[in-house]
CSV table of C-alpha atoms in Angstrom, one decimal:
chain,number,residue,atom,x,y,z
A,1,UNK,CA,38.9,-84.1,-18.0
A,2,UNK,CA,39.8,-87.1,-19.8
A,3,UNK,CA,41.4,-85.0,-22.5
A,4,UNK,CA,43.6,-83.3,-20.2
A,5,UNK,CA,44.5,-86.7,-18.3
A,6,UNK,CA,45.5,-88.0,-21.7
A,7,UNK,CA,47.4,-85.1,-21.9
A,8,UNK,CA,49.2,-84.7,-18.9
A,9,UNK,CA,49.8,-88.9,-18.6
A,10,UNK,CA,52.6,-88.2,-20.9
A,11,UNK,CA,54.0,-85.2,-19.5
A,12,UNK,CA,54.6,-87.2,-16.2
A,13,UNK,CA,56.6,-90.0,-18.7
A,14,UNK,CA,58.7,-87.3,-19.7
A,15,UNK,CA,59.2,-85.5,-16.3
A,16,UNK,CA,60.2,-89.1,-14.9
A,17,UNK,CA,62.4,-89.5,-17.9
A,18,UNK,CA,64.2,-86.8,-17.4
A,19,UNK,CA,64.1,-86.6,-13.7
A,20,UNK,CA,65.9,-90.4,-13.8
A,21,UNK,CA,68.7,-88.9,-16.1
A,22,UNK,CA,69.5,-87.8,-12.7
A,23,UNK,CA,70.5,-91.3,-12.1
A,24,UNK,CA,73.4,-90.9,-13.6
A,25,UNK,CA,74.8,-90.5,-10.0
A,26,UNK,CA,72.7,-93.0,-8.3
A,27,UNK,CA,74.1,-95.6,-6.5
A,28,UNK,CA,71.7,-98.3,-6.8
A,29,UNK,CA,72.0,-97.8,-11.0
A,30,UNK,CA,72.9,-101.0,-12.3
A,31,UNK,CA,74.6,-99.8,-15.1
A,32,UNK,CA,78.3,-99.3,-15.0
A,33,UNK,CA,80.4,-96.6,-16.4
A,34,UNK,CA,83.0,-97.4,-19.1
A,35,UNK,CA,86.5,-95.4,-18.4
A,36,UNK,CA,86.8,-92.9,-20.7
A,37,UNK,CA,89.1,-93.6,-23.8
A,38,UNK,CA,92.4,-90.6,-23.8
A,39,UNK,CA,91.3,-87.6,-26.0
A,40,UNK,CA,93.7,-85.7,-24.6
A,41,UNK,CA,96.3,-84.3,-27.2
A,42,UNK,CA,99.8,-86.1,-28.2
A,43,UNK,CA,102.2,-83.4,-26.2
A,44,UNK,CA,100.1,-83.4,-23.0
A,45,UNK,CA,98.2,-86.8,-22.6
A,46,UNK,CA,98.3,-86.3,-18.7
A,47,UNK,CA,96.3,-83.3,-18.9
A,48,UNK,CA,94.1,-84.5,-21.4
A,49,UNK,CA,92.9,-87.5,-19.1
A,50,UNK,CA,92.9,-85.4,-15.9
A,51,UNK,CA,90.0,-82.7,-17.9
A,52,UNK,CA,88.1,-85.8,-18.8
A,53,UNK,CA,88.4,-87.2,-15.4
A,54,UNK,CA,87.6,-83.8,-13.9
A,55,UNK,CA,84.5,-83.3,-16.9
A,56,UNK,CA,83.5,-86.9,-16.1
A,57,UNK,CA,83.5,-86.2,-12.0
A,58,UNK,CA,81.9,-83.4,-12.4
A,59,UNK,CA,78.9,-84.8,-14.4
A,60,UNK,CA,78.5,-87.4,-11.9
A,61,UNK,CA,77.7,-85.4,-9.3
A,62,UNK,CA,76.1,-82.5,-11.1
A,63,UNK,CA,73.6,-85.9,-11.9
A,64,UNK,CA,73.6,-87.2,-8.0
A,65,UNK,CA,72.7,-83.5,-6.8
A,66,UNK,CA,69.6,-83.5,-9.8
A,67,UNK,CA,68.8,-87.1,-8.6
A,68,UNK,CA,68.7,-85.8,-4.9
A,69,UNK,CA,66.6,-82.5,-5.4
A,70,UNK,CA,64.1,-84.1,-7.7
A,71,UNK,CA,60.1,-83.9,-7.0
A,72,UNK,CA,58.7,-87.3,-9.1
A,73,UNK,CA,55.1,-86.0,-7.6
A,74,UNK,CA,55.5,-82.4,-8.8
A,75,UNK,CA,53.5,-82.9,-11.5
A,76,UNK,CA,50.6,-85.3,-9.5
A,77,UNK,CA,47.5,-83.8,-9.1
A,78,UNK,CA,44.1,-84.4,-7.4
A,79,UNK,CA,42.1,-82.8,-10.2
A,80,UNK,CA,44.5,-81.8,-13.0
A,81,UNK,CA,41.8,-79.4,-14.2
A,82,UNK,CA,41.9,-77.9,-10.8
A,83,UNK,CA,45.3,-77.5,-9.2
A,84,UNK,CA,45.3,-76.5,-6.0
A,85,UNK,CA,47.7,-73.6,-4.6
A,86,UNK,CA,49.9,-75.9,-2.5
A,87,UNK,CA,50.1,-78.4,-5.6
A,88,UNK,CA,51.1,-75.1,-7.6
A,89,UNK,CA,54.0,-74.3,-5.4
A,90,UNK,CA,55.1,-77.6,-5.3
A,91,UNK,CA,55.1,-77.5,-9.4
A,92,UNK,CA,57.1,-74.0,-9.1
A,93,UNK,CA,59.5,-75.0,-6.8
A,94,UNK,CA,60.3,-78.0,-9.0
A,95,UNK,CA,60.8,-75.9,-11.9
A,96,UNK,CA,63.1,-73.5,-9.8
A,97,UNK,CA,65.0,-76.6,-8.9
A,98,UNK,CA,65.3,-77.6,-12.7
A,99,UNK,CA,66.3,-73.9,-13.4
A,100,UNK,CA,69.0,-73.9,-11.0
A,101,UNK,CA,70.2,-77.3,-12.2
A,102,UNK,CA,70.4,-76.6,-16.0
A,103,UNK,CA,72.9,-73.1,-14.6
A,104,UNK,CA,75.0,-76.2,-13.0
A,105,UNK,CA,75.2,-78.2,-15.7
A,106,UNK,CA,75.9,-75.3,-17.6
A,107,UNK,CA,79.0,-74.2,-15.5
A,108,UNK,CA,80.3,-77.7,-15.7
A,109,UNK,CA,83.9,-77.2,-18.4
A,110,UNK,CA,84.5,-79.7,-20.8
A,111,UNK,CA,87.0,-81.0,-22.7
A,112,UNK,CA,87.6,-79.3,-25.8
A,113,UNK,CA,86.6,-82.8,-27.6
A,114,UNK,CA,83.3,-82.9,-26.0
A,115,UNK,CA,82.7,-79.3,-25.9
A,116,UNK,CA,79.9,-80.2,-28.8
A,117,UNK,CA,78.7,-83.3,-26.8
A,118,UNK,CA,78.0,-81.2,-23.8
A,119,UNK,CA,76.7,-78.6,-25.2
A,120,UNK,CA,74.0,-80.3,-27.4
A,121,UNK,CA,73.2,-81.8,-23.9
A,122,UNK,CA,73.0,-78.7,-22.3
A,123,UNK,CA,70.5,-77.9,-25.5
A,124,UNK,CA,68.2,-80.3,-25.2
A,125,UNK,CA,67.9,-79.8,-21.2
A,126,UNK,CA,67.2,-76.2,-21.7
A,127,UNK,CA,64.5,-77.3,-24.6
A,128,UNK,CA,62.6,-79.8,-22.1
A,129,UNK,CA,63.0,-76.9,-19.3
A,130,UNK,CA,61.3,-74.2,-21.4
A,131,UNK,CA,58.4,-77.1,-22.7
A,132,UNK,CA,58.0,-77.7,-18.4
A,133,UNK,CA,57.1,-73.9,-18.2
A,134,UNK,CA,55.7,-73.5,-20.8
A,135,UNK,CA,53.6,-76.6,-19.7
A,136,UNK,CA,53.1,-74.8,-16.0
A,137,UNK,CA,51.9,-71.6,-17.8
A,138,UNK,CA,49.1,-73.4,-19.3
A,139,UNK,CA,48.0,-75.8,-16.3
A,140,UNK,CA,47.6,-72.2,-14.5
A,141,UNK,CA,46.0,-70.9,-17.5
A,142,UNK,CA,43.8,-74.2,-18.2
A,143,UNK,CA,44.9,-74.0,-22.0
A,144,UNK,CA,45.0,-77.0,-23.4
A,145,UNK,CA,46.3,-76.1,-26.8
A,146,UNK,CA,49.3,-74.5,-25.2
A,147,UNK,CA,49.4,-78.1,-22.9
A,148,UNK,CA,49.6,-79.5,-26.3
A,149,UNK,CA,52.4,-77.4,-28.0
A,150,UNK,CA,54.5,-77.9,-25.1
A,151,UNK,CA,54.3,-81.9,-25.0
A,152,UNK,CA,55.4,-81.6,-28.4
A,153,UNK,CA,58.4,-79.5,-27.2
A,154,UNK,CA,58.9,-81.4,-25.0
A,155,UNK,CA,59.3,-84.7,-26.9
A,156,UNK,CA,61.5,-82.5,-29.5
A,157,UNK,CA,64.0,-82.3,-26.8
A,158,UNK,CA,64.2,-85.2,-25.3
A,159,UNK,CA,64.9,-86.9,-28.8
A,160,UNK,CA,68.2,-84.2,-28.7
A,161,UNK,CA,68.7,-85.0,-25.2
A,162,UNK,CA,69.0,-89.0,-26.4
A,163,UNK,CA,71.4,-88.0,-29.1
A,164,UNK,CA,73.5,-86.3,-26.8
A,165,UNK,CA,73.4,-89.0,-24.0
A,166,UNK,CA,74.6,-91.4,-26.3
A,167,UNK,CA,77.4,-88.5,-27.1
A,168,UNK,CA,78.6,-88.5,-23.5
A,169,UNK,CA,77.6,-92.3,-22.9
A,170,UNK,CA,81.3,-93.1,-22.1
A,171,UNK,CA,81.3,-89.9,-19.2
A,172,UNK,CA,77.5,-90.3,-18.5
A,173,UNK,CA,76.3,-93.3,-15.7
A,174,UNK,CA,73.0,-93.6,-17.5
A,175,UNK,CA,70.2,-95.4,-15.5
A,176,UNK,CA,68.4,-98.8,-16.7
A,177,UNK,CA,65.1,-96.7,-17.6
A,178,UNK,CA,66.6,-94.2,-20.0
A,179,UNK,CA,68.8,-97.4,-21.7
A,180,UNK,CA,65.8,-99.1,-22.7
């Protein structure tokens, strides 16, 4: 029990970490955003700063909406050895809910000169998103090497995801906790 509490202690750190990337959006982040410098190309520089305007919009609330739908308890357990069904369904609906926000994100056009940017971000969601199921397929299958593997995933990502933040930092409200 002890091992798996160790286990799953950072697993929750993560969750929350990426859950409050989903502060981009959130109103009571204290963090302001910096206007976005022109990228836009020398013929058409109205354009240009309208797709980063519309790129940058569009993160915002793709973020607000993640902030919104997020369950911090969907990983809290009573006995994490022993999850009960309702604490299952919880877990799976939060991992539909990170499913169907990754496809958002996803949809979400950028700017030719942060097509890379947003894509690496996209990356390093969809690497923490497979690490959270795999990490659901071995809570129901009580593996804990498998628990293991997918921390380690999971930690993979999230140093991509960081690399990319700082990427889109300028288009990207970050909250106080992932600054730090």
């Amino acid at each position: 029990m002890a091992r798996l509490t160790a286990i799953m202690t950072p697993v929750f750190a993560l969750l929350l970490t990426v859950v409050s990337l989903a502060g981009c959006g959130n109103p009571s982040a204290t963090t302001s955003t910096p206007a976005p410098t022109f990228i836009g190309t020398a013929a058409d520089p109205v354009s240009g700063t309208a797709a980063i305007q519309t790129y940058s919009d569009e993160l915002e609330a793709w973020a607000k909406a993640y902030w919104e739908t997020a369950n911090y308890g969907a990983f809290d357990f009573e006995d994490p050895l022993n999850p009960t069904g309702d604490e299952m369904t919880r877990l799976h609906e939060f991992a539909d809910s990170m499913h169907d926000s990754l496809l958002a994100l996803k949809q979400i056009e950028a700017p030719g000169s942060l097509t890379q940017a947003h894509g690496q971000f996209c990356s390093a969601m969809t690497g923490e998103i497979s690490a959270m199921d795999r990490l659901i397929m071995a809570i129901e299958n009580k593996n804990q090497r498998d628990a293991e593997l997918a921390l380690r995933m999971m930690s993979e990502a999230r140093k991509a995801e960081l690399q990319a933040e700082n990427a889109l930092g300028a288009y990207l409200n970050m909250p106080a906790i992932t600054e730090n």
